[in-house]
């Protein structure tokens, strides 16, 4: 399969890319820095000499870079069987994206929303395809649409949890949008894993990268991942997401706002 994975230059994404290469899949790996992205490609090839990998660069805090990367990909004329929206940040301090949105929301949710919809015509052209959103069990229990941009103040943990709730809301709404297509859409929590997000945000260590990649690899390659859609997974099993994720009004409103923010006209 052809698999596109964002944030493949470190942590869970890098490990996921390695394990998918070991299984013989063709990889399109994304990073925000060209050198780190080509270093990752070389690192995977050093372990899997037969790996077929192409690299893509975009700083996800810029929607124009996301668009440029999607256009570059579409121009290549390759297909995508699996899109893994994995990249993420924990921002200790309030900062804004190139487009003026709070960075955690912009990178973790909006950029992936935009990338997915830009690549969707291509993904839809496959007889079956999978979209996998790496969320977290740390999902906010409510969503305040008047505070998506930290208008009412900034708390790094709330911003992160809000962005992760958005990953699940997007998953559930996209599932409905794609109900006529044979595309599965699922979200997951990778577990508490030793990566720089965990270290910088929580100052603790966690599980191995192998265990962090397990649910992404499972959803990308298993029979279940190609059949089950509209679910949230932990440890390769369907779990309850935050109650706020199941509220239709939240799903619809986030979809509409995200379309407006990314100025995406789907007609
Ligand atoms: N670790 C955990 O315990 C845990 C728990 C729950 C959910 N998650 C989720 O797992 C996913 C992977 O995180 P991780 O823990 O593996 O963190 P990580 O090691 O920091 O990796 C994050 C990846 O995202 C990329 N990235 C960050 N900012 C970016 C930007 N502006 N533009 C493009 N790429 C950017 C990073 O690029 P660089 O290599 O250049 O920094 C890196 O490749 C995230 O969605 C995270 O929320 C992690």
CSV table of C-alpha atoms and ligand atoms in Angstrom, one decimal:
chain,number,residue,atom,x,y,z
A,1,UNK,CA,0.0,0.0,0.0
A,2,UNK,CA,1.0,3.6,-0.4
A,3,UNK,CA,1.0,5.3,3.0
A,4,UNK,CA,1.4,9.0,3.7
A,5,UNK,CA,2.3,9.9,7.2
A,6,UNK,CA,2.7,13.3,8.8
A,7,UNK,CA,5.3,14.0,11.5
A,8,UNK,CA,7.4,11.1,10.5
A,9,UNK,CA,10.7,12.6,11.6
A,10,UNK,CA,10.5,11.8,15.3
A,11,UNK,CA,8.7,9.8,18.0
A,12,UNK,CA,5.7,7.7,17.2
A,13,UNK,CA,5.5,8.8,13.5
A,14,UNK,CA,9.1,7.8,12.8
A,15,UNK,CA,8.6,4.4,14.4
A,16,UNK,CA,5.3,3.9,12.6
A,17,UNK,CA,7.1,4.7,9.3
A,18,UNK,CA,9.9,2.2,10.1
A,19,UNK,CA,7.4,-0.6,10.9
A,20,UNK,CA,5.3,0.1,7.8
A,21,UNK,CA,8.5,0.0,5.7
A,22,UNK,CA,9.4,-3.3,7.3
A,23,UNK,CA,6.1,-4.6,6.2
A,24,UNK,CA,6.9,-3.6,2.6
A,25,UNK,CA,4.7,-0.6,2.2
A,26,UNK,CA,5.6,2.4,0.0
A,27,UNK,CA,6.0,5.5,2.2
A,28,UNK,CA,5.5,9.2,1.7
A,29,UNK,CA,7.0,10.7,4.9
A,30,UNK,CA,6.3,14.3,5.9
A,31,UNK,CA,8.4,16.5,8.2
A,32,UNK,CA,8.7,20.3,8.9
A,33,UNK,CA,12.4,20.3,8.1
A,34,UNK,CA,13.9,18.9,4.9
A,35,UNK,CA,17.1,17.7,6.6
A,36,UNK,CA,15.3,15.9,9.3
A,37,UNK,CA,13.0,14.3,6.7
A,38,UNK,CA,15.8,13.1,4.5
A,39,UNK,CA,17.7,11.9,7.6
A,40,UNK,CA,14.7,9.9,8.5
A,41,UNK,CA,14.4,8.4,5.0
A,42,UNK,CA,18.1,7.4,5.2
A,43,UNK,CA,17.7,6.0,8.7
A,44,UNK,CA,14.8,3.8,7.5
A,45,UNK,CA,16.7,2.7,4.4
A,46,UNK,CA,19.7,1.8,6.6
A,47,UNK,CA,17.4,-0.7,8.4
A,48,UNK,CA,15.2,-1.7,5.4
A,49,UNK,CA,17.4,-1.4,2.3
A,50,UNK,CA,14.4,-2.3,0.0
A,51,UNK,CA,12.2,0.5,1.4
A,52,UNK,CA,10.6,2.9,-1.1
A,53,UNK,CA,10.2,6.3,0.4
A,54,UNK,CA,9.6,9.8,-0.8
A,55,UNK,CA,9.8,12.9,1.4
A,56,UNK,CA,7.6,15.9,1.8
A,57,UNK,CA,8.2,19.1,3.7
A,58,UNK,CA,5.7,21.5,5.2
A,59,UNK,CA,5.5,23.5,8.4
A,60,UNK,CA,2.0,22.6,9.5
A,61,UNK,CA,1.7,26.0,11.2
A,62,UNK,CA,1.3,27.5,7.8
A,63,UNK,CA,-1.8,26.6,5.7
A,64,UNK,CA,0.0,27.8,2.5
A,65,UNK,CA,2.8,25.3,3.2
A,66,UNK,CA,0.1,22.6,3.7
A,67,UNK,CA,-1.5,23.6,0.4
A,68,UNK,CA,1.9,23.6,-1.4
A,69,UNK,CA,2.7,20.1,-0.1
A,70,UNK,CA,-0.7,18.8,-1.2
A,71,UNK,CA,-0.3,20.3,-4.6
A,72,UNK,CA,3.1,18.8,-4.9
A,73,UNK,CA,1.7,15.4,-4.0
A,74,UNK,CA,-1.2,15.7,-6.4
A,75,UNK,CA,1.1,16.7,-9.2
A,76,UNK,CA,3.1,13.5,-8.8
A,77,UNK,CA,0.0,11.5,-9.7
A,78,UNK,CA,0.6,8.9,-7.1
A,79,UNK,CA,-2.2,7.2,-5.1
A,80,UNK,CA,-2.7,7.1,-1.4
A,81,UNK,CA,-4.2,4.0,0.3
A,82,UNK,CA,-3.6,5.2,3.9
A,83,UNK,CA,-3.2,8.7,5.3
A,84,UNK,CA,-1.9,8.8,8.8
A,85,UNK,CA,-2.4,12.3,10.4
A,86,UNK,CA,0.2,11.9,13.1
A,87,UNK,CA,2.2,15.2,13.6
A,88,UNK,CA,1.5,17.1,16.8
A,89,UNK,CA,2.8,19.6,19.2
A,90,UNK,CA,2.4,20.6,22.8
A,91,UNK,CA,3.0,24.4,23.1
A,92,UNK,CA,4.0,25.5,26.6
A,93,UNK,CA,3.3,29.2,25.8
A,94,UNK,CA,0.7,30.9,23.7
A,95,UNK,CA,1.9,31.5,20.1
A,96,UNK,CA,0.2,31.9,16.8
A,97,UNK,CA,0.5,30.2,13.5
A,98,UNK,CA,1.4,32.0,10.3
A,99,UNK,CA,-2.3,32.4,9.7
A,100,UNK,CA,-3.0,33.9,13.1
A,101,UNK,CA,-4.5,30.8,14.8
A,102,UNK,CA,-3.4,29.4,18.2
A,103,UNK,CA,-0.5,27.0,17.2
A,104,UNK,CA,-1.7,23.9,19.0
A,105,UNK,CA,-5.1,24.1,17.4
A,106,UNK,CA,-3.5,25.1,14.0
A,107,UNK,CA,-1.0,22.3,13.9
A,108,UNK,CA,-2.8,19.4,15.6
A,109,UNK,CA,-6.2,20.0,14.1
A,110,UNK,CA,-6.5,22.6,11.3
A,111,UNK,CA,-3.5,21.7,9.2
A,112,UNK,CA,-4.6,18.0,9.2
A,113,UNK,CA,-8.2,18.9,8.5
A,114,UNK,CA,-7.0,21.0,5.5
A,115,UNK,CA,-4.5,18.4,4.3
A,116,UNK,CA,-7.0,15.6,4.4
A,117,UNK,CA,-9.6,17.5,2.5
A,118,UNK,CA,-7.1,18.6,-0.1
A,119,UNK,CA,-6.0,15.0,-0.6
A,120,UNK,CA,-9.5,13.6,-0.5
A,121,UNK,CA,-10.2,13.5,-4.2
A,122,UNK,CA,-7.1,11.4,-4.6
A,123,UNK,CA,-8.0,9.2,-1.6
A,124,UNK,CA,-11.6,8.7,-2.9
A,125,UNK,CA,-10.2,7.5,-6.3
A,126,UNK,CA,-8.9,4.4,-4.6
A,127,UNK,CA,-11.3,1.4,-4.4
A,128,UNK,CA,-10.7,1.4,-0.6
A,129,UNK,CA,-8.6,3.6,1.6
A,130,UNK,CA,-8.0,4.5,5.2
A,131,UNK,CA,-7.7,7.8,7.1
A,132,UNK,CA,-6.1,7.5,10.6
A,133,UNK,CA,-6.0,10.4,13.0
A,134,UNK,CA,-3.6,10.2,15.9
A,135,UNK,CA,-5.5,11.8,18.7
A,136,UNK,CA,-5.0,11.1,22.4
A,137,UNK,CA,-6.9,9.9,25.5
A,138,UNK,CA,-6.3,13.4,26.7
A,139,UNK,CA,-9.4,14.9,25.0
A,140,UNK,CA,-11.2,17.9,26.4
A,141,UNK,CA,-14.6,17.1,27.9
A,142,UNK,CA,-16.2,20.2,26.3
A,143,UNK,CA,-15.4,22.5,23.4
A,144,UNK,CA,-15.8,26.2,23.7
A,145,UNK,CA,-16.0,27.6,20.2
A,146,UNK,CA,-15.4,31.1,21.5
A,147,UNK,CA,-12.0,30.0,22.8
A,148,UNK,CA,-10.5,28.1,19.9
A,149,UNK,CA,-7.9,30.8,19.6
A,150,UNK,CA,-7.3,31.3,23.3
A,151,UNK,CA,-9.5,34.4,23.2
A,152,UNK,CA,-10.4,33.8,26.8
A,153,UNK,CA,-6.9,32.9,28.0
A,154,UNK,CA,-4.3,30.3,27.4
A,155,UNK,CA,-3.6,27.0,29.2
A,156,UNK,CA,-1.2,24.7,27.4
A,157,UNK,CA,-2.9,21.5,28.7
A,158,UNK,CA,-6.4,22.7,27.8
A,159,UNK,CA,-5.1,23.8,24.3
A,160,UNK,CA,-3.6,20.3,23.7
A,161,UNK,CA,-6.7,18.5,25.0
A,162,UNK,CA,-8.9,20.7,22.9
A,163,UNK,CA,-6.9,20.0,19.8
A,164,UNK,CA,-7.1,16.3,20.5
A,165,UNK,CA,-10.9,16.4,20.9
A,166,UNK,CA,-10.9,18.2,17.6
A,167,UNK,CA,-9.1,15.2,16.0
A,168,UNK,CA,-11.9,12.9,17.2
A,169,UNK,CA,-14.7,15.3,16.2
A,170,UNK,CA,-13.2,15.6,12.8
A,171,UNK,CA,-12.9,11.8,12.6
A,172,UNK,CA,-16.6,11.3,13.4
A,173,UNK,CA,-17.8,14.0,11.0
A,174,UNK,CA,-15.6,12.9,8.2
A,175,UNK,CA,-16.9,9.3,8.6
A,176,UNK,CA,-20.4,10.7,7.9
A,177,UNK,CA,-19.2,12.8,5.0
A,178,UNK,CA,-17.7,9.6,3.5
A,179,UNK,CA,-20.5,7.2,4.2
A,180,UNK,CA,-21.1,6.7,0.5
A,181,UNK,CA,-17.4,5.8,-0.1
A,182,UNK,CA,-15.4,2.8,0.8
A,183,UNK,CA,-13.0,4.8,3.0
A,184,UNK,CA,-12.5,4.0,6.7
A,185,UNK,CA,-11.8,6.9,9.1
A,186,UNK,CA,-10.7,6.2,12.7
A,187,UNK,CA,-8.9,8.0,15.5
A,188,UNK,CA,-6.6,6.6,18.1
A,189,UNK,CA,-4.7,7.1,21.3
A,190,UNK,CA,-1.1,5.8,21.0
A,191,UNK,CA,-0.6,5.4,24.7
A,192,UNK,CA,1.7,7.3,27.0
A,193,UNK,CA,5.0,7.1,25.0
A,194,UNK,CA,8.5,8.5,25.6
A,195,UNK,CA,8.7,11.3,23.0
A,196,UNK,CA,9.6,14.9,23.1
A,197,UNK,CA,5.9,15.9,23.4
A,198,UNK,CA,5.6,13.8,26.6
A,199,UNK,CA,8.9,15.1,28.0
A,200,UNK,CA,8.3,18.8,27.3
A,201,UNK,CA,4.6,18.7,28.3
A,202,UNK,CA,4.5,16.3,31.2
A,203,UNK,CA,8.2,15.9,32.2
A,204,UNK,CA,7.8,12.1,32.4
A,205,UNK,CA,8.9,9.0,30.6
A,206,UNK,CA,6.5,6.6,29.0
A,207,UNK,CA,6.2,3.4,27.0
A,208,UNK,CA,8.3,2.3,24.0
A,209,UNK,CA,8.0,3.7,20.6
A,210,UNK,CA,7.1,0.3,19.3
A,211,UNK,CA,4.0,0.2,21.6
A,212,UNK,CA,3.2,3.8,20.5
A,213,UNK,CA,3.2,2.8,16.9
A,214,UNK,CA,1.1,-0.3,17.4
A,215,UNK,CA,-2.4,1.0,17.0
A,216,UNK,CA,-1.5,3.2,14.0
A,217,UNK,CA,0.2,0.2,12.3
A,218,UNK,CA,-2.8,-2.0,13.3
A,219,UNK,CA,-5.3,0.4,11.7
A,220,UNK,CA,-3.2,0.9,8.6
A,221,UNK,CA,-2.6,-2.8,7.9
A,222,UNK,CA,-5.2,-5.0,9.6
A,223,UNK,CA,-8.4,-6.3,8.1
A,224,UNK,CA,-10.3,-4.5,10.9
A,225,UNK,CA,-8.7,-1.2,9.9
A,226,UNK,CA,-10.1,-1.6,6.4
A,227,UNK,CA,-13.6,-2.4,7.6
A,228,UNK,CA,-14.3,-0.6,10.8
A,229,UNK,CA,-15.0,3.1,10.5
A,230,UNK,CA,-15.9,6.0,12.7
A,231,UNK,CA,-14.3,4.7,15.8
A,232,UNK,CA,-11.8,5.8,18.4
A,233,UNK,CA,-9.2,3.2,19.3
A,234,UNK,CA,-6.8,2.5,22.3
A,235,UNK,CA,-4.5,-0.5,22.4
A,236,UNK,CA,-5.9,-1.7,19.0
A,237,UNK,CA,-9.4,-1.9,20.4
A,238,UNK,CA,-12.5,0.4,20.1
A,239,UNK,CA,-12.9,2.7,23.1
A,240,UNK,CA,-15.2,5.4,24.2
A,241,UNK,CA,-14.0,8.8,23.2
A,242,UNK,CA,-14.8,11.9,25.2
A,243,UNK,CA,-18.6,12.4,25.4
A,244,UNK,CA,-18.2,15.8,23.7
A,245,UNK,CA,-16.8,14.0,20.6
A,246,UNK,CA,-20.2,12.3,20.0
A,247,UNK,CA,-22.3,15.5,20.1
A,248,UNK,CA,-23.4,16.1,16.5
A,249,UNK,CA,-23.6,19.9,17.0
A,250,UNK,CA,-19.9,20.0,18.0
A,251,UNK,CA,-18.9,17.9,14.9
A,252,UNK,CA,-20.9,20.1,12.5
A,253,UNK,CA,-19.8,23.4,14.1
A,254,UNK,CA,-16.1,22.4,14.1
A,255,UNK,CA,-16.4,21.3,10.5
A,256,UNK,CA,-17.9,24.6,9.4
A,257,UNK,CA,-15.5,26.7,11.4
A,258,UNK,CA,-12.5,24.7,10.1
A,259,UNK,CA,-13.7,25.2,6.5
A,260,UNK,CA,-14.0,28.9,7.1
A,261,UNK,CA,-10.6,29.1,8.8
A,262,UNK,CA,-8.9,27.2,5.9
A,263,UNK,CA,-11.0,29.1,3.4
A,264,UNK,CA,-11.7,25.8,1.7
A,265,UNK,CA,-14.5,25.8,-0.7
A,266,UNK,CA,-15.6,22.3,-1.3
A,267,UNK,CA,-18.1,23.0,-4.1
B,1,LIG,N1,3.8,10.7,23.2
B,1,LIG,C1,2.7,10.5,23.8
B,1,LIG,O1,2.6,10.0,25.0
B,1,LIG,C2,1.4,10.8,23.1
B,1,LIG,C3,0.2,10.5,23.7
B,1,LIG,C4,-1.0,10.8,23.1
B,1,LIG,C5,-1.0,11.3,21.8
B,1,LIG,N2,0.2,11.5,21.2
B,1,LIG,C6,0.2,12.1,19.8
B,1,LIG,O2,1.1,11.3,19.0
B,1,LIG,C7,1.4,12.1,17.8
B,1,LIG,C8,2.9,12.0,17.7
B,1,LIG,O3,3.6,12.7,18.7
B,1,LIG,P1,4.9,12.2,19.4
B,1,LIG,O4,4.6,11.9,20.8
B,1,LIG,O5,5.5,11.2,18.6
B,1,LIG,O6,5.8,13.6,19.4
B,1,LIG,P2,7.2,14.0,18.7
B,1,LIG,O7,8.2,13.0,19.0
B,1,LIG,O8,7.4,15.4,19.2
B,1,LIG,O9,6.8,14.0,17.2
B,1,LIG,C9,6.0,14.9,16.6
B,1,LIG,C10,6.2,15.0,15.1
B,1,LIG,O10,5.4,16.1,14.6
B,1,LIG,C11,6.3,17.0,13.8
B,1,LIG,N3,5.9,18.4,14.0
B,1,LIG,C12,5.8,19.1,15.1
B,1,LIG,N4,5.5,20.4,14.7
B,1,LIG,C13,5.3,20.4,13.4
B,1,LIG,C14,5.0,21.4,12.5
B,1,LIG,N5,4.8,22.7,12.8
B,1,LIG,N6,5.0,21.1,11.2
B,1,LIG,C15,5.2,19.9,10.8
B,1,LIG,N7,5.5,18.9,11.6
B,1,LIG,C16,5.6,19.1,12.9
B,1,LIG,C17,7.6,16.7,14.5
B,1,LIG,O11,8.7,17.3,13.6
B,1,LIG,P3,10.2,17.5,14.2
B,1,LIG,O12,10.8,16.1,14.2
B,1,LIG,O13,10.8,18.4,13.2
B,1,LIG,O14,10.0,18.1,15.6
B,1,LIG,C18,7.6,15.2,14.7
B,1,LIG,O15,7.9,14.6,13.5
B,1,LIG,C19,0.9,13.5,18.2
B,1,LIG,O16,-0.3,13.8,17.4
B,1,LIG,C20,0.6,13.5,19.6
B,1,LIG,O17,-0.4,14.4,20.0
B,1,LIG,C21,1.4,11.3,21.8
